CSV table of C-alpha atoms and ligand atoms in Angstrom, one decimal:
chain,number,residue,atom,x,y,z
A,1,UNK,CA,0.0,0.0,0.0
A,2,UNK,CA,1.2,3.6,-0.7
A,3,UNK,CA,1.8,6.2,1.9
A,4,UNK,CA,-1.0,8.6,3.0
A,5,UNK,CA,-0.7,12.3,2.3
A,6,UNK,CA,0.1,13.0,6.0
A,7,UNK,CA,2.8,10.3,6.0
A,8,UNK,CA,4.3,11.9,2.9
A,9,UNK,CA,4.0,15.4,4.4
A,10,UNK,CA,6.1,14.4,7.4
A,11,UNK,CA,9.0,13.6,5.0
A,12,UNK,CA,8.8,16.9,3.1
A,13,UNK,CA,10.9,20.1,4.0
A,14,UNK,CA,7.8,22.0,5.2
A,15,UNK,CA,9.0,25.4,4.0
A,16,UNK,CA,6.0,26.1,1.9
A,17,UNK,CA,8.1,27.7,-0.8
A,18,UNK,CA,5.6,26.8,-3.5
A,19,UNK,CA,8.2,26.0,-6.1
A,20,UNK,CA,6.4,22.7,-6.8
A,21,UNK,CA,3.4,24.6,-8.2
A,22,UNK,CA,1.2,24.4,-5.1
A,23,UNK,CA,1.2,26.8,-2.2
A,24,UNK,CA,2.1,24.4,0.6
A,25,UNK,CA,4.0,21.2,1.3
A,26,UNK,CA,0.8,19.7,2.6
A,27,UNK,CA,-1.0,20.3,-0.7
A,28,UNK,CA,1.9,18.8,-2.5
A,29,UNK,CA,1.9,15.8,-0.3
A,30,UNK,CA,-1.8,15.3,-0.9
A,31,UNK,CA,-1.3,15.5,-4.7
A,32,UNK,CA,1.6,13.1,-4.5
A,33,UNK,CA,-0.5,10.6,-2.6
A,34,UNK,CA,-3.3,10.7,-5.1
A,35,UNK,CA,-0.9,10.4,-8.1
A,36,UNK,CA,-1.5,14.0,-9.3
A,37,UNK,CA,2.1,15.2,-8.8
A,38,UNK,CA,5.6,13.9,-9.4
A,39,UNK,CA,8.1,13.9,-6.6
A,40,UNK,CA,10.7,15.5,-8.9
A,41,UNK,CA,8.6,18.7,-8.7
A,42,UNK,CA,10.0,19.5,-5.3
A,43,UNK,CA,13.7,20.3,-5.6
A,44,UNK,CA,14.3,20.2,-1.8
A,45,UNK,CA,13.5,16.6,-0.9
A,46,UNK,CA,16.4,14.9,0.9
A,47,UNK,CA,17.9,11.8,-0.5
A,48,UNK,CA,16.8,9.9,2.6
A,49,UNK,CA,13.2,11.1,2.1
A,50,UNK,CA,13.4,10.3,-1.6
A,51,UNK,CA,14.1,6.6,-0.8
A,52,UNK,CA,11.2,6.5,1.6
A,53,UNK,CA,8.9,8.2,-0.8
A,54,UNK,CA,9.9,6.1,-3.8
A,55,UNK,CA,7.0,3.7,-3.3
A,56,UNK,CA,4.4,6.5,-2.8
A,57,UNK,CA,5.6,8.4,-5.8
A,58,UNK,CA,5.9,5.4,-8.2
A,59,UNK,CA,2.9,5.3,-10.6
A,60,UNK,CA,0.2,3.1,-9.1
A,61,UNK,CA,0.3,1.1,-12.3
A,62,UNK,CA,3.8,0.1,-13.2
A,63,UNK,CA,4.8,1.1,-16.8
A,64,UNK,CA,6.0,-2.1,-18.5
A,65,UNK,CA,8.1,-2.0,-21.7
A,66,UNK,CA,7.5,-4.7,-24.3
A,67,UNK,CA,9.8,-5.2,-27.3
A,68,UNK,CA,12.5,-3.0,-28.6
A,69,UNK,CA,13.3,-0.4,-31.2
A,70,UNK,CA,10.6,1.8,-32.9
A,71,UNK,CA,7.9,-0.7,-32.1
A,72,UNK,CA,8.5,-1.0,-28.4
A,73,UNK,CA,5.3,-0.6,-26.5
A,74,UNK,CA,5.1,0.9,-23.0
A,75,UNK,CA,1.9,-0.1,-21.3
A,76,UNK,CA,0.7,1.0,-17.8
A,77,UNK,CA,1.9,4.1,-16.0
A,78,UNK,CA,-1.7,5.4,-15.7
A,79,UNK,CA,-2.6,7.5,-12.7
A,80,UNK,CA,-6.3,8.3,-13.2
A,81,UNK,CA,-9.6,6.4,-13.6
A,82,UNK,CA,-11.0,8.9,-16.1
A,83,UNK,CA,-9.1,10.7,-18.9
A,84,UNK,CA,-10.6,14.1,-18.1
A,85,UNK,CA,-9.0,14.0,-14.6
A,86,UNK,CA,-5.5,14.4,-16.1
A,87,UNK,CA,-4.7,12.3,-19.1
A,88,UNK,CA,-4.0,8.7,-20.0
A,89,UNK,CA,-0.3,8.3,-20.7
A,90,UNK,CA,0.6,5.1,-22.5
A,91,UNK,CA,-1.3,3.9,-25.5
A,92,UNK,CA,-2.3,0.2,-25.5
A,93,UNK,CA,-0.5,-2.1,-27.9
A,94,UNK,CA,-2.3,-4.0,-30.7
A,95,UNK,CA,-1.1,-7.5,-31.5
A,96,UNK,CA,-2.1,-9.8,-34.3
A,97,UNK,CA,-1.9,-13.5,-33.8
A,98,UNK,CA,0.7,-15.6,-35.7
A,99,UNK,CA,0.5,-19.3,-34.9
A,100,UNK,CA,3.1,-22.0,-35.4
A,101,UNK,CA,0.8,-24.1,-37.5
A,102,UNK,CA,0.7,-21.4,-40.2
A,103,UNK,CA,3.1,-22.0,-43.1
A,104,UNK,CA,5.9,-19.6,-43.8
A,105,UNK,CA,4.3,-18.1,-46.9
A,106,UNK,CA,1.1,-17.3,-45.0
A,107,UNK,CA,3.1,-15.7,-42.2
A,108,UNK,CA,5.1,-13.6,-44.7
A,109,UNK,CA,2.0,-12.4,-46.4
A,110,UNK,CA,0.4,-11.5,-43.1
A,111,UNK,CA,3.5,-9.6,-41.9
A,112,UNK,CA,3.7,-7.7,-45.2
A,113,UNK,CA,0.0,-6.7,-44.9
A,114,UNK,CA,0.4,-5.7,-41.3
A,115,UNK,CA,3.5,-3.6,-42.1
A,116,UNK,CA,1.4,-1.7,-44.7
A,117,UNK,CA,-1.2,-0.6,-42.2
A,118,UNK,CA,0.5,2.7,-41.4
A,119,UNK,CA,-1.4,5.9,-41.5
A,120,UNK,CA,-0.3,9.6,-41.4
A,121,UNK,CA,-2.5,11.6,-39.1
A,122,UNK,CA,-1.8,15.0,-37.5
A,123,UNK,CA,1.9,14.5,-38.2
A,124,UNK,CA,2.0,11.1,-36.5
A,125,UNK,CA,2.6,7.7,-38.0
A,126,UNK,CA,-0.2,5.4,-36.7
A,127,UNK,CA,0.5,1.7,-36.9
A,128,UNK,CA,0.2,-1.5,-34.9
A,129,UNK,CA,3.4,-2.5,-33.1
A,130,UNK,CA,3.0,-6.1,-32.1
A,131,UNK,CA,2.4,-9.6,-33.1
A,132,UNK,CA,1.6,-12.5,-30.8
A,133,UNK,CA,3.5,-15.6,-31.7
A,134,UNK,CA,1.6,-18.6,-30.4
A,135,UNK,CA,3.0,-22.1,-30.0
A,136,UNK,CA,0.1,-24.5,-30.8
A,137,UNK,CA,1.9,-27.9,-30.9
A,138,UNK,CA,4.7,-27.7,-28.4
A,139,UNK,CA,7.3,-27.8,-31.1
A,140,UNK,CA,10.2,-25.6,-29.8
A,141,UNK,CA,12.0,-25.8,-33.2
A,142,UNK,CA,9.0,-24.5,-35.1
A,143,UNK,CA,8.5,-21.8,-32.5
A,144,UNK,CA,12.1,-20.6,-33.0
A,145,UNK,CA,11.8,-20.6,-36.7
A,146,UNK,CA,8.6,-18.5,-36.7
A,147,UNK,CA,10.2,-16.0,-34.3
A,148,UNK,CA,13.2,-15.7,-36.7
A,149,UNK,CA,10.8,-15.2,-39.6
A,150,UNK,CA,9.0,-12.4,-37.8
A,151,UNK,CA,12.4,-10.8,-37.0
A,152,UNK,CA,13.6,-11.1,-40.6
A,153,UNK,CA,10.5,-9.9,-42.3
A,154,UNK,CA,9.2,-7.2,-40.0
A,155,UNK,CA,10.1,-4.8,-37.2
A,156,UNK,CA,7.2,-5.9,-35.0
A,157,UNK,CA,7.9,-6.4,-31.3
A,158,UNK,CA,6.2,-9.5,-30.0
A,159,UNK,CA,4.5,-11.5,-27.4
A,160,UNK,CA,5.5,-15.2,-27.0
A,161,UNK,CA,2.7,-17.5,-26.1
A,162,UNK,CA,3.1,-21.1,-25.0
A,163,UNK,CA,1.8,-23.4,-22.3
A,164,UNK,CA,5.2,-25.1,-22.1
A,165,UNK,CA,8.0,-23.2,-20.2
A,166,UNK,CA,10.6,-25.1,-22.2
A,167,UNK,CA,9.2,-23.9,-25.5
A,168,UNK,CA,9.0,-20.3,-24.1
A,169,UNK,CA,12.7,-20.6,-23.0
A,170,UNK,CA,13.7,-21.6,-26.6
A,171,UNK,CA,11.6,-18.7,-27.9
A,172,UNK,CA,13.1,-16.1,-25.6
A,173,UNK,CA,16.6,-17.4,-26.6
A,174,UNK,CA,15.8,-17.0,-30.3
A,175,UNK,CA,14.7,-13.5,-29.6
A,176,UNK,CA,17.5,-12.5,-27.2
A,177,UNK,CA,17.7,-8.8,-27.0
A,178,UNK,CA,14.1,-8.2,-28.4
A,179,UNK,CA,12.6,-8.2,-24.9
A,180,UNK,CA,9.4,-10.0,-25.8
A,181,UNK,CA,6.5,-10.4,-23.4
A,182,UNK,CA,6.3,-14.0,-22.2
A,183,UNK,CA,2.8,-15.3,-21.9
A,184,UNK,CA,1.8,-16.7,-19.5
A,185,UNK,CA,2.6,-17.7,-15.9
A,186,UNK,CA,-0.1,-19.7,-14.3
A,187,UNK,CA,-0.2,-21.0,-10.8
A,188,UNK,CA,1.5,-24.2,-12.1
A,189,UNK,CA,4.2,-22.4,-14.1
A,190,UNK,CA,4.8,-19.2,-12.1
A,191,UNK,CA,8.2,-20.4,-10.7
A,192,UNK,CA,9.5,-21.5,-14.1
A,193,UNK,CA,8.5,-18.3,-15.8
A,194,UNK,CA,9.8,-16.1,-13.0
A,195,UNK,CA,13.2,-17.8,-13.7
A,196,UNK,CA,13.0,-17.1,-17.4
A,197,UNK,CA,11.9,-13.5,-16.9
A,198,UNK,CA,14.8,-12.8,-14.5
A,199,UNK,CA,17.4,-14.7,-16.6
A,200,UNK,CA,16.5,-12.8,-19.8
A,201,UNK,CA,15.1,-9.6,-18.4
A,202,UNK,CA,11.8,-10.0,-20.2
A,203,UNK,CA,8.4,-8.9,-18.9
A,204,UNK,CA,6.0,-11.8,-18.1
A,205,UNK,CA,2.2,-12.0,-18.2
A,206,UNK,CA,0.2,-13.8,-15.6
A,207,UNK,CA,-2.9,-15.7,-16.5
A,208,UNK,CA,-5.2,-16.6,-13.6
A,209,UNK,CA,-8.7,-18.0,-13.2
A,210,UNK,CA,-9.9,-15.0,-11.3
A,211,UNK,CA,-8.7,-11.7,-9.7
A,212,UNK,CA,-7.9,-13.3,-6.3
A,213,UNK,CA,-5.7,-15.9,-8.0
A,214,UNK,CA,-4.1,-13.2,-10.1
A,215,UNK,CA,-3.2,-11.3,-7.0
A,216,UNK,CA,-1.6,-14.4,-5.4
A,217,UNK,CA,0.5,-15.2,-8.4
A,218,UNK,CA,1.5,-11.6,-8.8
A,219,UNK,CA,2.7,-11.4,-5.1
A,220,UNK,CA,4.5,-14.7,-5.6
A,221,UNK,CA,6.3,-13.5,-8.7
A,222,UNK,CA,7.1,-10.1,-7.2
A,223,UNK,CA,8.6,-11.8,-4.2
A,224,UNK,CA,10.7,-13.9,-6.5
A,225,UNK,CA,12.2,-10.7,-7.9
A,226,UNK,CA,10.1,-10.2,-11.1
A,227,UNK,CA,9.3,-6.5,-11.6
A,228,UNK,CA,7.6,-6.3,-15.0
A,229,UNK,CA,4.3,-8.1,-15.0
A,230,UNK,CA,1.2,-7.9,-17.2
A,231,UNK,CA,-2.1,-9.2,-15.9
A,232,UNK,CA,-4.7,-11.5,-17.6
A,233,UNK,CA,-7.7,-12.2,-15.3
A,234,UNK,CA,-8.5,-15.2,-17.5
A,235,UNK,CA,-12.0,-14.1,-18.4
A,236,UNK,CA,-13.0,-14.5,-22.0
A,237,UNK,CA,-16.7,-13.5,-21.6
A,238,UNK,CA,-17.1,-9.8,-22.6
A,239,UNK,CA,-19.0,-8.4,-19.6
A,240,UNK,CA,-16.8,-10.3,-17.1
A,241,UNK,CA,-13.6,-9.2,-18.8
A,242,UNK,CA,-14.8,-5.6,-18.8
A,243,UNK,CA,-15.7,-5.8,-15.1
A,244,UNK,CA,-12.3,-7.3,-14.4
A,245,UNK,CA,-10.5,-4.5,-16.1
A,246,UNK,CA,-12.4,-1.9,-14.1
A,247,UNK,CA,-11.8,-3.8,-10.9
A,248,UNK,CA,-8.1,-4.0,-11.7
A,249,UNK,CA,-7.9,-0.3,-12.4
A,250,UNK,CA,-9.8,0.6,-9.2
A,251,UNK,CA,-7.6,-1.8,-7.1
A,252,UNK,CA,-4.4,-0.2,-8.4
A,253,UNK,CA,-5.5,3.4,-8.2
A,254,UNK,CA,-8.0,3.6,-5.4
A,255,UNK,CA,-7.0,0.7,-3.1
A,256,UNK,CA,-3.3,1.3,-4.0
A,257,UNK,CA,-2.9,-2.5,-4.3
A,258,UNK,CA,0.6,-2.9,-5.6
A,259,UNK,CA,0.0,-6.6,-6.5
A,260,UNK,CA,-2.5,-5.5,-9.1
A,261,UNK,CA,-0.7,-2.4,-10.2
A,262,UNK,CA,0.3,-3.6,-13.6
A,263,UNK,CA,-1.0,-3.2,-17.1
A,264,UNK,CA,-3.4,-5.8,-18.5
A,265,UNK,CA,-3.5,-8.0,-21.6
A,266,UNK,CA,-6.8,-9.0,-23.2
A,267,UNK,CA,-7.8,-11.3,-26.0
A,268,UNK,CA,-10.6,-10.1,-28.3
A,269,UNK,CA,-9.5,-13.0,-30.5
A,270,UNK,CA,-10.8,-15.4,-27.9
A,271,UNK,CA,-14.0,-13.4,-27.2
A,272,UNK,CA,-15.6,-13.4,-30.7
A,273,UNK,CA,-15.7,-15.4,-33.8
A,274,UNK,CA,-15.3,-12.6,-36.3
A,275,UNK,CA,-13.0,-9.7,-36.7
A,276,UNK,CA,-15.7,-7.1,-36.7
A,277,UNK,CA,-16.8,-8.1,-33.2
A,278,UNK,CA,-13.2,-8.4,-32.1
A,279,UNK,CA,-12.6,-4.8,-33.2
A,280,UNK,CA,-15.6,-3.6,-31.2
A,281,UNK,CA,-14.4,-5.4,-28.1
A,282,UNK,CA,-10.9,-4.0,-28.6
A,283,UNK,CA,-12.4,-0.6,-29.0
A,284,UNK,CA,-14.1,-1.0,-25.6
A,285,UNK,CA,-10.8,-2.0,-24.0
A,286,UNK,CA,-8.9,1.0,-25.6
A,287,UNK,CA,-11.3,3.2,-23.6
A,288,UNK,CA,-11.3,1.1,-20.4
A,289,UNK,CA,-8.6,-0.1,-19.6
A,290,UNK,CA,-6.8,-2.6,-21.8
A,291,UNK,CA,-3.0,-2.5,-21.9
A,292,UNK,CA,-2.4,-4.9,-24.7
A,293,UNK,CA,-4.9,-6.4,-27.1
A,294,UNK,CA,-4.5,-9.6,-29.1
A,295,UNK,CA,-6.5,-9.8,-32.3
A,296,UNK,CA,-6.9,-12.8,-34.6
A,297,UNK,CA,-5.8,-10.6,-37.6
A,298,UNK,CA,-5.5,-7.1,-38.8
A,299,UNK,CA,-7.4,-5.7,-41.7
A,300,UNK,CA,-7.3,-2.1,-42.8
A,301,UNK,CA,-10.9,-1.6,-41.8
A,302,UNK,CA,-10.3,-3.1,-38.3
A,303,UNK,CA,-7.0,-1.6,-37.4
A,304,UNK,CA,-7.4,1.9,-38.7
A,305,UNK,CA,-10.4,2.9,-36.5
A,306,UNK,CA,-8.7,1.3,-33.5
A,307,UNK,CA,-5.5,3.3,-34.1
A,308,UNK,CA,-7.6,6.5,-34.4
A,309,UNK,CA,-9.6,5.8,-31.3
A,310,UNK,CA,-6.3,5.1,-29.4
A,311,UNK,CA,-4.9,8.4,-30.6
A,312,UNK,CA,-7.9,10.3,-29.5
A,313,UNK,CA,-8.3,8.6,-26.1
A,314,UNK,CA,-4.6,9.0,-25.3
A,315,UNK,CA,-4.3,12.6,-26.3
A,316,UNK,CA,-4.0,15.0,-23.3
A,317,UNK,CA,-7.4,16.6,-23.1
A,318,UNK,CA,-6.0,19.6,-21.4
A,319,UNK,CA,-3.4,20.4,-24.1
A,320,UNK,CA,-4.5,20.9,-27.7
A,321,UNK,CA,-2.2,19.3,-30.2
A,322,UNK,CA,-0.2,22.0,-31.9
A,323,UNK,CA,2.3,22.6,-34.7
A,324,UNK,CA,5.2,25.0,-34.4
A,325,UNK,CA,4.6,28.6,-35.4
A,326,UNK,CA,6.4,29.6,-38.6
A,327,UNK,CA,6.4,29.6,-42.4
A,328,UNK,CA,5.6,26.3,-44.1
A,329,UNK,CA,6.3,25.7,-47.8
A,330,UNK,CA,3.7,23.7,-49.6
A,331,UNK,CA,4.3,22.5,-53.2
A,332,UNK,CA,7.6,24.5,-53.6
A,333,UNK,CA,6.4,28.2,-53.5
A,334,UNK,CA,8.3,31.1,-55.0
A,335,UNK,CA,8.2,34.9,-54.7
A,336,UNK,CA,4.9,35.1,-56.6
A,337,UNK,CA,3.1,32.4,-54.7
A,338,UNK,CA,0.0,33.1,-52.5
A,339,UNK,CA,0.4,33.4,-48.8
A,340,UNK,CA,-2.2,31.9,-46.5
A,341,UNK,CA,-2.3,32.3,-42.7
A,342,UNK,CA,-4.1,30.1,-40.1
A,343,UNK,CA,-3.9,28.9,-36.5
A,344,UNK,CA,-1.5,26.3,-35.0
A,345,UNK,CA,-4.2,23.8,-34.0
A,346,UNK,CA,-2.7,20.7,-35.5
A,347,UNK,CA,-5.9,19.5,-37.0
A,348,UNK,CA,-6.3,22.9,-38.7
A,349,UNK,CA,-2.8,22.7,-40.0
A,350,UNK,CA,-3.0,19.2,-41.4
A,351,UNK,CA,-6.4,19.8,-43.0
A,352,UNK,CA,-5.4,23.2,-44.6
A,353,UNK,CA,-1.9,22.0,-45.7
A,354,UNK,CA,-3.5,18.8,-47.1
A,355,UNK,CA,-6.0,20.8,-49.2
A,356,UNK,CA,-3.3,23.2,-50.4
A,357,UNK,CA,-1.1,20.2,-51.3
A,358,UNK,CA,-3.9,18.6,-53.2
A,359,UNK,CA,-4.5,21.8,-55.2
A,360,UNK,CA,-0.8,21.6,-56.4
A,361,UNK,CA,-0.6,25.3,-56.2
A,362,UNK,CA,2.8,26.4,-54.7
A,363,UNK,CA,1.8,28.3,-51.5
A,364,UNK,CA,3.4,29.8,-48.4
A,365,UNK,CA,1.5,28.7,-45.3
A,366,UNK,CA,1.9,30.9,-42.2
A,367,UNK,CA,1.1,29.1,-39.0
A,368,UNK,CA,0.5,31.4,-36.1
A,369,UNK,CA,0.8,30.3,-32.5
A,370,UNK,CA,-2.8,30.4,-31.1
A,371,UNK,CA,-1.9,28.0,-28.2
A,372,UNK,CA,-3.5,25.2,-30.2
A,373,UNK,CA,-6.9,26.8,-30.6
A,374,UNK,CA,-8.7,26.6,-33.9
A,375,UNK,CA,-9.3,29.7,-35.9
A,376,UNK,CA,-12.8,30.5,-34.6
A,377,UNK,CA,-12.0,29.7,-31.0
A,378,UNK,CA,-8.7,31.7,-31.2
A,379,UNK,CA,-10.6,34.6,-32.7
A,380,UNK,CA,-13.2,34.5,-29.9
A,381,UNK,CA,-10.4,34.3,-27.3
A,382,UNK,CA,-8.7,37.3,-28.8
A,383,UNK,CA,-5.7,35.4,-30.0
A,384,UNK,CA,-6.4,35.5,-33.8
A,385,UNK,CA,-7.4,39.1,-34.1
A,386,UNK,CA,-6.3,41.7,-36.7
A,387,UNK,CA,-3.4,43.4,-34.8
A,388,UNK,CA,-2.0,40.1,-33.5
A,389,UNK,CA,-2.1,38.4,-36.9
A,390,UNK,CA,-0.6,41.5,-38.6
A,391,UNK,CA,2.2,41.6,-36.0
A,392,UNK,CA,2.9,38.0,-36.6
A,393,UNK,CA,3.0,38.5,-40.4
A,394,UNK,CA,5.5,41.3,-40.0
A,395,UNK,CA,7.8,39.3,-37.7
A,396,UNK,CA,7.5,36.1,-39.6
A,397,UNK,CA,9.9,37.2,-42.4
A,398,UNK,CA,7.5,36.3,-45.2
A,399,UNK,CA,7.9,39.8,-46.7
A,400,UNK,CA,11.5,38.8,-47.6
A,401,UNK,CA,10.4,35.8,-49.5
A,402,UNK,CA,7.7,37.3,-51.8
A,403,UNK,CA,7.4,40.1,-54.3
A,404,UNK,CA,3.8,41.0,-53.6
A,405,UNK,CA,1.9,42.1,-50.5
A,406,UNK,CA,-1.2,39.9,-50.5
A,407,UNK,CA,-2.3,37.6,-47.7
A,408,UNK,CA,-5.2,35.2,-47.5
A,409,UNK,CA,-7.0,34.8,-44.1
A,410,UNK,CA,-9.5,32.0,-43.2
A,411,UNK,CA,-13.1,32.8,-44.2
A,412,UNK,CA,-14.2,32.4,-40.6
A,413,UNK,CA,-11.9,35.3,-39.7
A,414,UNK,CA,-13.2,37.7,-42.3
A,415,UNK,CA,-13.9,40.3,-39.7
A,416,UNK,CA,-10.2,40.8,-38.9
A,417,UNK,CA,-9.3,41.9,-42.5
A,418,UNK,CA,-9.9,45.7,-41.8
A,419,UNK,CA,-7.7,45.7,-38.7
A,420,UNK,CA,-5.0,43.7,-40.5
A,421,UNK,CA,-4.9,46.2,-43.4
A,422,UNK,CA,-4.5,49.0,-41.0
A,423,UNK,CA,-1.6,47.3,-39.3
A,424,UNK,CA,-0.1,46.2,-42.6
A,425,UNK,CA,0.1,49.3,-44.7
A,426,UNK,CA,0.3,48.5,-48.5
A,427,UNK,CA,-0.9,44.9,-48.0
A,428,UNK,CA,-4.2,43.5,-49.4
A,429,UNK,CA,-5.9,41.1,-47.1
A,430,UNK,CA,-8.0,38.5,-48.9
A,431,UNK,CA,-10.8,36.5,-47.3
A,432,UNK,CA,-10.3,32.8,-48.1
A,433,UNK,CA,-13.0,30.1,-48.1
A,434,UNK,CA,-14.7,29.1,-44.8
A,435,UNK,CA,-14.4,25.4,-45.6
A,436,UNK,CA,-11.0,23.9,-46.1
A,437,UNK,CA,-12.4,21.7,-48.9
A,438,UNK,CA,-12.9,24.8,-51.0
A,439,UNK,CA,-9.3,25.9,-50.7
A,440,UNK,CA,-8.0,24.1,-53.9
A,441,UNK,CA,-10.6,25.9,-56.1
A,442,UNK,CA,-10.0,29.2,-54.4
A,443,UNK,CA,-6.2,29.0,-54.9
A,444,UNK,CA,-6.6,27.9,-58.5
A,445,UNK,CA,-8.6,31.0,-59.2
A,446,UNK,CA,-6.7,33.4,-57.0
A,447,UNK,CA,-4.5,36.1,-58.6
A,448,UNK,CA,-2.3,38.6,-56.7
A,449,UNK,CA,-3.1,42.3,-57.0
B,1,SF4,FE1,7.2,22.1,0.0
B,1,SF4,FE2,8.9,21.2,-1.8
B,1,SF4,FE3,6.6,22.3,-2.6
B,1,SF4,FE4,8.5,23.8,-1.5
B,1,SF4,S1,8.7,22.7,-3.5
B,1,SF4,S2,6.3,23.9,-1.1
B,1,SF4,S3,9.4,22.5,-0.1
B,1,SF4,S4,6.9,20.4,-1.4
């Protein structure tokens, strides 16, 4: 169990200097106890106190890393029940099942398809990161060769699944350095898998028959020195699995139960007989509170909505996504090219730049820092008003890159054009379209004065 706020308070300097962002040490202690603050925010904690506070300040759900390289997934590390309380931190990993009874050609085709499921969205590359390699016949040699095939033909990190600790050991050796997740320690195999996990430094999943047993095995493995655990409550019935996930999150965050303070793994592939239903189930666990999800397959129409949902749920709700203020070149503009200006809300940027790109008209795109607010919201908040936009245009340096003095503002900000022209003597301010979809037609017809 973690320390209470009062216990933490006794270990703090009690100077109430407020450098941690709250006015008193007591308030900071309370925040620390509830997982709303990081110990590092107080620069005056003694080393001795740090040691004692380590347990209290550790995330109530341990972050566990699976795999290596660009596809490494960190699961866990969450501190709140509900996203709006703070944010969710670590996106769940999606895995597709590869079984040892598939032939090599089938596996290669699947891997090639899975690798192709990569999507650009708001400047990010969305893709699945994992495959789950499952031994179905106890053949260690075949298990090793499938692992090698996955390593050779893809960059996926992976989960190794077998009921036989000997097969798992062979698999982990074949993937030495790749830090796979080993699935799964049961009450019969907990000792063996604790040994493998410690020897190779790999995280290990526990599969139990219920939450109480999960807790027992977790305590046993932790006592044996295994730090990185992933939890499977064993339920494959949708409602029960959902309840288990909520119970696990509450146990970790509210009851501060360290034995259950680990990310989860769930198996939509074992809860439905078609990929559409699996996708719905996985979507439910993205929101509450799946750490890793194993699907029977990936198809574009299944993985894309899941990646998008994951992006949305795991975006900090208190911080709009932004792009950096500055001048962006689209389609290779020159000194006669049109100049558009808009806000730095990332969705605005990517929609507007995408439409300009598709118009094929070389264009300068000025992105103004509006603290991530969209044009209309920024205008209403006084951040995208005539004098501010004009001041930004002057400082941006765009005048040195063009031979005309024309600027196109978003249609929804038409009312700022007068103020802008006052602040930018000699410039003509054009009101562009309200809808981004009309930008290509507008640019094709636009002519500088
Ligand atoms: Fe207290 Fe440290 Fe916060 Fe200062 S920074 S108020 S000493 S907890």
